[in-house]
Amino acid sequence: MAYLAQERRKKHQLPHARRRRRKLTLGRRVVTLHPSPRVLDANSSSPAVSPERYWGTYRPQVYFGMKTRSPRSVVTGLMWMRQFAEMDGNLRHTCEQGDHLLGYGWLMHDGVSFGVQEVHDREFTLTTEFVKRMGGDHGGDWTWRITAKQHSTASSAPVISLMFYAATDVQGSLQAHVEEKNRLSSVTGTSEELGNFKITFGKPSAGEGASGKYARYNYLQTKSPGLDKLTDIVKNSLNHKFTFSPTKGEKRPYFAVDSYKVTNHQNQQKDPKMESDFVVHQVTVQTPFQIEVLFESGSFRERPNQLVGSVLTDELEKRKVAFDEKFESSFGLQAKGFTSSQIEFAKAALSNMLGGMGYFFGQSVVQSAYNEHPVLYPEGPLLTAVPSRSFFPRGFLWDEGFHQLLISKWDTQLTQEVIAHWLDLINVEGWIPREQILDDEARSKVPSEFIVQHNENANPPTLFLALQELLEQLDAQPELSSSQTMIPFLRRLYPRLQIWFEWFNTTQAGPIASSYRWRGRDKDTNIFLNPKTLTSGLDDYPRASHPSADERHVDLYCWMTLASGIMANVARILGEPHQVYENTHHALSNNDLLNKLHWSENLHAFSDYGNHTQAVSLQQEKVFVPPGQPRHQFPVARLVRSVRKAPKLQYVNALGYVSLFPFLLQILTPDSPKMEHILRDIQDPDRLWTPYGLRSLSRSDPLYMKRNTEHDAPYWRGAIWININYLAVRALHHYGSIEGPYKEKAATLYQELRTNLINNVYKQYMDTGYIWEQYSDSTGRGQGSHPFTGWSALTVLIMAEEY
């Protein structure tokens, strides 16, 4: 009997063991990269293959700094602080909205070899300029020039400390060379990727040369447990014992890094191999002044002269002239009659996009339904533009397609590289983590609840927009050198595009044939006025009130229509079988199917479909406190959702950006009678039209400008967003240029909307010093994070009429 019982147990355990093994196998799929050859060779970012792009301002999260495109780069950067200010500890380093700067950003940046940035602090402006010069085997030399000038409104000439630093990232070493007691004259170093190098710190000059004489110097040489700790280390090392003594005026104590102080950080990290060398050179001087920092590669042996002083000035002037010429030939704004001030604004918008590009290396934290806990994705690099240097200094999948629409007009090769970096992160399932948080510096900027990426969650495949642009360039100018590289690029990209498209087509399929549904909506319907759909990119835009598997999302349907058309086109160019994509595209672009799945006759608008009621509101939760019991011992009353009428399967009554997608992505035929309703909604001030651009949700919608929770302000519920307005202007230009009954109407609206958008984004930039994440639909004022020179920089393409 015992034997039989044992055999039964074995039989029962076998399926359980199999299930466990299967779960483990499926759990590994989320962290298994796609097996096709990578689009980019492993050494494509190396100085041997791409010397001119090796060094760059690839640290968008700091006001000024440079690194190489390598996994463990030596990083360089600038911190500064105002001395004798009312506020102690006003150290500036990472871009922070809380610093309340009057404005900062690149005025010129060619994406490769030079840049000019202005940082407007409260009583002075810092101009940071850099130039690179090729030579040797490690990406050549570069020089920084920092110029400080006081504002005319400053009561006295500010005294500023600039702190130039270099830090290794685990590998490599730095050696400080000190002269005149405390002045760090140079740093020499070595690392695997850079070989030997030297960084020389020039003395400050002030044109006439007077100011630099009275500079005070300090330095710090220590160890760092991570690049995200550099600011804290400097703050903790500051000492007030040093004296600033100009010839005229009183002697005053100032804050400086203390070269003799051993920081606590040295003892925090147990493993010395994980520590990094960190050297800081501080110079404290009264404005106005100018300082140069020179990086020289040890392998650059036949150097004609040092890139300093007048040689640097001449080189900067040459680069500026070349930038201006290329900008006009790319965008033609002068020829279009824009003022010099408007053109400077447009140059700054493009330059901030290029100067805000980052090179990241690390691992995402991911999870699938088969993983009990989050797991680490394989290590990898990512070259990407970022939405905002202060608030979002990392890669976002849906933003990047919009970024590349602008960058591709400036540098096609750069766009190819960025798309390749993103697609090289795809896993065997065809999934790409939608938010890339790849190192300690990036992670330090992200709330913990957003770090883990889930593999059922998509993001709009906007990289197809950038691919569409590249294909049009190939078609229009096949003789260009950038076009010559396009076919090999597409061939390597194609297997990854196939699996990506297939992943969307299967994992985001809707409840009925040819419909689509975003996965990953918020689950807790009790606390959200309308559960968010972060995966759609439109976050709190109203969807069906009660998430269910019955939903159909019109914006995703339109993204898939666009993607299937591009897939068919790429396959055709490469001589690959294209019929499946052609058939899918043909089916989805059939307006009869679109109308059947998404047109609401009651609303006269394209709509999502799902389990929905609009009779919802946020109400104060009732918390029962027994008589005689102290109130503070019971939970605080929250705002919770009250549903006054049960939901039913129906079209969702929201009118806004989602309703426009068949028009925005140009899926509607020009003679579609639905165009009449869309153009009517666009131009109606009670719905979408404002003097500043199209608002995201109709002013007459029940959820217009409503909070989603007591802590969650409206986001895509009325504000004006430039990426969708760019698509709207582009669509109006398209329908206003081809024959159809609505041609004239579309052309008129195009001119009006284009003018409103340009005027407002430019005005806000002039008034506030920033380009913004979104704009108020009632006043036009910039709001949200700033600077936001991600997709808001598409204003440049609207000015250039490049669609």
mmCIF file of N, CA and C in Angstrom, residues 316-374:
data_model
loop_
_atom_site.group_PDB
_atom_site.id
_atom_site.type_symbol
_atom_site.label_atom_id
_atom_site.label_comp_id
_atom_site.label_asym_id
_atom_site.label_seq_id
_atom_site.Cartn_x
_atom_site.Cartn_y
_atom_site.Cartn_z
ATOM 1 N N LEU A 316 36.092 77.790 -33.131
ATOM 2 C CA LEU A 316 34.681 78.001 -32.758
ATOM 3 C C LEU A 316 33.960 78.809 -33.834
ATOM 4 N N GLU A 317 34.614 79.857 -34.322
ATOM 5 C CA GLU A 317 33.985 80.702 -35.352
ATOM 6 C C GLU A 317 33.698 79.899 -36.613
ATOM 7 N N LYS A 318 34.659 79.051 -37.021
ATOM 8 C CA LYS A 318 34.449 78.209 -38.208
ATOM 9 C C LYS A 318 33.237 77.300 -38.026
ATOM 10 N N ARG A 319 33.160 76.678 -36.846
ATOM 11 C CA ARG A 319 32.052 75.733 -36.585
ATOM 12 C C ARG A 319 30.714 76.461 -36.568
ATOM 13 N N LYS A 320 30.692 77.663 -36.013
ATOM 14 C CA LYS A 320 29.441 78.425 -35.957
ATOM 15 C C LYS A 320 28.947 78.764 -37.364
ATOM 16 N N VAL A 321 29.861 79.190 -38.212
ATOM 17 C CA VAL A 321 29.495 79.519 -39.607
ATOM 18 C C VAL A 321 28.961 78.272 -40.311
ATOM 19 N N ALA A 322 29.661 77.141 -40.133
ATOM 20 C CA ALA A 322 29.221 75.888 -40.771
ATOM 21 C C ALA A 322 27.857 75.465 -40.254
ATOM 22 N N PHE A 323 27.617 75.637 -38.948
ATOM 23 C CA PHE A 323 26.320 75.286 -38.353
ATOM 24 C C PHE A 323 25.205 76.139 -38.968
ATOM 25 N N ASP A 324 25.441 77.451 -39.028
ATOM 26 C CA ASP A 324 24.424 78.360 -39.590
ATOM 27 C C ASP A 324 24.087 77.991 -41.028
ATOM 28 N N GLU A 325 25.115 77.674 -41.805
ATOM 29 C CA GLU A 325 24.886 77.334 -43.218
ATOM 30 C C GLU A 325 24.092 76.037 -43.341
ATOM 31 N N LYS A 326 24.471 75.048 -42.558
ATOM 32 C CA LYS A 326 23.766 73.765 -42.617
ATOM 33 C C LYS A 326 22.327 73.923 -42.126
ATOM 34 N N PHE A 327 22.129 74.748 -41.098
ATOM 35 C CA PHE A 327 20.779 74.947 -40.559
ATOM 36 C C PHE A 327 19.867 75.553 -41.627
ATOM 37 N N GLU A 328 20.372 76.550 -42.329
ATOM 38 C CA GLU A 328 19.536 77.192 -43.358
ATOM 39 C C GLU A 328 19.284 76.239 -44.524
ATOM 40 N N SER A 329 20.298 75.467 -44.914
ATOM 41 C CA SER A 329 20.075 74.544 -46.039
ATOM 42 C C SER A 329 19.137 73.408 -45.633
ATOM 43 N N SER A 330 19.103 73.049 -44.337
ATOM 44 C CA SER A 330 18.225 71.966 -43.876
ATOM 45 C C SER A 330 16.783 72.427 -43.688
ATOM 46 N N PHE A 331 16.594 73.669 -43.186
ATOM 47 C CA PHE A 331 15.249 74.098 -42.784
ATOM 48 C C PHE A 331 14.739 75.341 -43.508
ATOM 49 N N GLY A 332 15.638 76.119 -44.101
ATOM 50 C CA GLY A 332 15.213 77.245 -44.939
ATOM 51 C C GLY A 332 14.376 78.299 -44.242
ATOM 52 N N LEU A 333 14.629 78.575 -42.989
ATOM 53 C CA LEU A 333 13.769 79.517 -42.252
ATOM 54 C C LEU A 333 13.996 80.962 -42.679
ATOM 55 N N GLN A 334 15.237 81.274 -43.050
ATOM 56 C CA GLN A 334 15.513 82.627 -43.531
ATOM 57 C C GLN A 334 14.742 82.867 -44.828
ATOM 58 N N ALA A 335 14.783 81.889 -45.703
ATOM 59 C CA ALA A 335 14.074 82.007 -46.985
ATOM 60 C C ALA A 335 12.572 82.121 -46.785
ATOM 61 N N LYS A 336 12.072 81.565 -45.670
ATOM 62 C CA LYS A 336 10.634 81.633 -45.395
ATOM 63 C C LYS A 336 10.233 82.936 -44.708
ATOM 64 N N GLY A 337 11.217 83.794 -44.415
ATOM 65 C CA GLY A 337 10.899 85.119 -43.884
ATOM 66 C C GLY A 337 10.810 85.203 -42.375
ATOM 67 N N PHE A 338 11.299 84.211 -41.664
ATOM 68 C CA PHE A 338 11.294 84.311 -40.200
ATOM 69 C C PHE A 338 12.308 85.349 -39.745
ATOM 70 N N THR A 339 12.035 85.986 -38.597
ATOM 71 C CA THR A 339 12.950 86.993 -38.061
ATOM 72 C C THR A 339 14.202 86.310 -37.519
ATOM 73 N N SER A 340 15.269 87.091 -37.322
ATOM 74 C CA SER A 340 16.503 86.500 -36.794
ATOM 75 C C SER A 340 16.276 85.928 -35.398
ATOM 76 N N SER A 341 15.397 86.560 -34.607
ATOM 77 C CA SER A 341 15.097 86.056 -33.261
ATOM 78 C C SER A 341 14.369 84.714 -33.333
ATOM 79 N N GLN A 342 13.426 84.587 -34.250
ATOM 80 C CA GLN A 342 12.711 83.304 -34.417
ATOM 81 C C GLN A 342 13.666 82.205 -34.888
ATOM 82 N N ILE A 343 14.604 82.576 -35.762
ATOM 83 C CA ILE A 343 15.571 81.590 -36.260
ATOM 84 C C ILE A 343 16.502 81.150 -35.134
ATOM 85 N N GLU A 344 16.923 82.089 -34.262
ATOM 86 C CA GLU A 344 17.760 81.724 -33.104
ATOM 87 C C GLU A 344 17.015 80.756 -32.191
ATOM 88 N N PHE A 345 15.729 81.003 -32.004
ATOM 89 C CA PHE A 345 14.889 80.095 -31.201
ATOM 90 C C PHE A 345 14.876 78.690 -31.817
ATOM 91 N N ALA A 346 14.691 78.627 -33.133
ATOM 92 C CA ALA A 346 14.636 77.323 -33.811
ATOM 93 C C ALA A 346 15.980 76.601 -33.720
ATOM 94 N N LYS A 347 17.070 77.354 -33.851
ATOM 95 C CA LYS A 347 18.399 76.739 -33.700
ATOM 96 C C LYS A 347 18.577 76.169 -32.294
ATOM 97 N N ALA A 348 18.084 76.903 -31.295
ATOM 98 C CA ALA A 348 18.191 76.433 -29.911
ATOM 99 C C ALA A 348 17.359 75.173 -29.702
ATOM 100 N N ALA A 349 16.183 75.119 -30.314
ATOM 101 C CA ALA A 349 15.320 73.935 -30.173
ATOM 102 C C ALA A 349 16.006 72.696 -30.747
ATOM 103 N N LEU A 350 16.537 72.819 -31.963
ATOM 104 C CA LEU A 350 17.263 71.695 -32.580
ATOM 105 C C LEU A 350 18.508 71.348 -31.763
ATOM 106 N N SER A 351 19.259 72.367 -31.358
ATOM 107 C CA SER A 351 20.520 72.141 -30.654
ATOM 108 C C SER A 351 20.297 71.454 -29.313
ATOM 109 N N ASN A 352 19.204 71.811 -28.640
ATOM 110 C CA ASN A 352 18.897 71.148 -27.375
ATOM 111 C C ASN A 352 18.539 69.693 -27.570
ATOM 112 N N MET A 353 17.859 69.395 -28.671
ATOM 113 C CA MET A 353 17.569 67.991 -28.990
ATOM 114 C C MET A 353 18.877 67.230 -29.199
ATOM 115 N N LEU A 354 19.784 67.812 -30.000
ATOM 116 C CA LEU A 354 21.055 67.140 -30.293
ATOM 117 C C LEU A 354 21.969 67.119 -29.065
ATOM 118 N N GLY A 355 22.041 68.240 -28.355
ATOM 119 C CA GLY A 355 22.894 68.328 -27.169
ATOM 120 C C GLY A 355 22.330 67.552 -25.993
ATOM 121 N N GLY A 356 21.048 67.187 -26.079
ATOM 122 C CA GLY A 356 20.416 66.395 -25.024
ATOM 123 C C GLY A 356 20.453 64.904 -25.299
ATOM 124 N N MET A 357 21.226 64.488 -26.295
ATOM 125 C CA MET A 357 21.328 63.054 -26.554
ATOM 126 C C MET A 357 22.208 62.400 -25.493
ATOM 127 N N GLY A 358 21.834 61.200 -25.097
ATOM 128 C CA GLY A 358 22.601 60.496 -24.080
ATOM 129 C C GLY A 358 23.095 59.154 -24.592
ATOM 130 N N TYR A 359 24.213 58.722 -24.035
ATOM 131 C CA TYR A 359 24.701 57.365 -24.298
ATOM 132 C C TYR A 359 24.681 56.642 -22.956
ATOM 133 N N PHE A 360 23.840 55.630 -22.859
ATOM 134 C CA PHE A 360 23.641 54.913 -21.608
ATOM 135 C C PHE A 360 24.076 53.459 -21.786
ATOM 136 N N PHE A 361 24.508 52.867 -20.698
ATOM 137 C CA PHE A 361 24.871 51.458 -20.738
ATOM 138 C C PHE A 361 24.453 50.836 -19.413
ATOM 139 N N GLY A 362 23.727 49.725 -19.505
ATOM 140 C CA GLY A 362 23.306 49.065 -18.269
ATOM 141 C C GLY A 362 22.207 48.066 -18.527
ATOM 142 N N GLN A 363 21.422 47.808 -17.480
ATOM 143 C CA GLN A 363 20.389 46.779 -17.541
ATOM 144 C C GLN A 363 19.050 47.335 -17.075
ATOM 145 N N SER A 364 18.014 47.048 -17.835
ATOM 146 C CA SER A 364 16.658 47.348 -17.381
ATOM 147 C C SER A 364 16.246 46.322 -16.325
ATOM 148 N N VAL A 365 15.272 46.704 -15.516
ATOM 149 C CA VAL A 365 14.660 45.770 -14.564
ATOM 150 C C VAL A 365 13.296 45.404 -15.135
ATOM 151 N N VAL A 366 13.070 44.107 -15.400
ATOM 152 C CA VAL A 366 11.870 43.686 -16.133
ATOM 153 C C VAL A 366 11.164 42.543 -15.401
ATOM 154 N N GLN A 367 9.928 42.327 -15.823
ATOM 155 C CA GLN A 367 9.163 41.227 -15.230
ATOM 156 C C GLN A 367 8.125 40.733 -16.231
ATOM 157 N N SER A 368 7.931 39.402 -16.237
ATOM 158 C CA SER A 368 6.839 38.823 -17.024
ATOM 159 C C SER A 368 5.916 38.086 -16.062
ATOM 160 N N ALA A 369 4.820 37.593 -16.587
ATOM 161 C CA ALA A 369 3.869 36.842 -15.751
ATOM 162 C C ALA A 369 4.511 35.580 -15.192
ATOM 163 N N TYR A 370 5.615 35.141 -15.788
ATOM 164 C CA TYR A 370 6.261 33.890 -15.367
ATOM 165 C C TYR A 370 7.414 34.124 -14.384
ATOM 166 N N ASN A 371 7.676 35.394 -14.044
ATOM 167 C CA ASN A 371 8.722 35.692 -13.061
ATOM 168 C C ASN A 371 8.067 36.069 -11.733
ATOM 169 N N GLU A 372 8.503 35.393 -10.689
ATOM 170 C CA GLU A 372 7.953 35.728 -9.374
ATOM 171 C C GLU A 372 8.393 37.123 -8.949
ATOM 172 N N HIS A 373 9.656 37.462 -9.271
ATOM 173 C CA HIS A 373 10.211 38.762 -8.910
ATOM 174 C C HIS A 373 10.820 39.400 -10.156
ATOM 175 N N PRO A 374 11.016 40.726 -10.117
ATOM 176 C CA PRO A 374 11.688 41.379 -11.257
ATOM 177 C C PRO A 374 13.077 40.794 -11.490
#
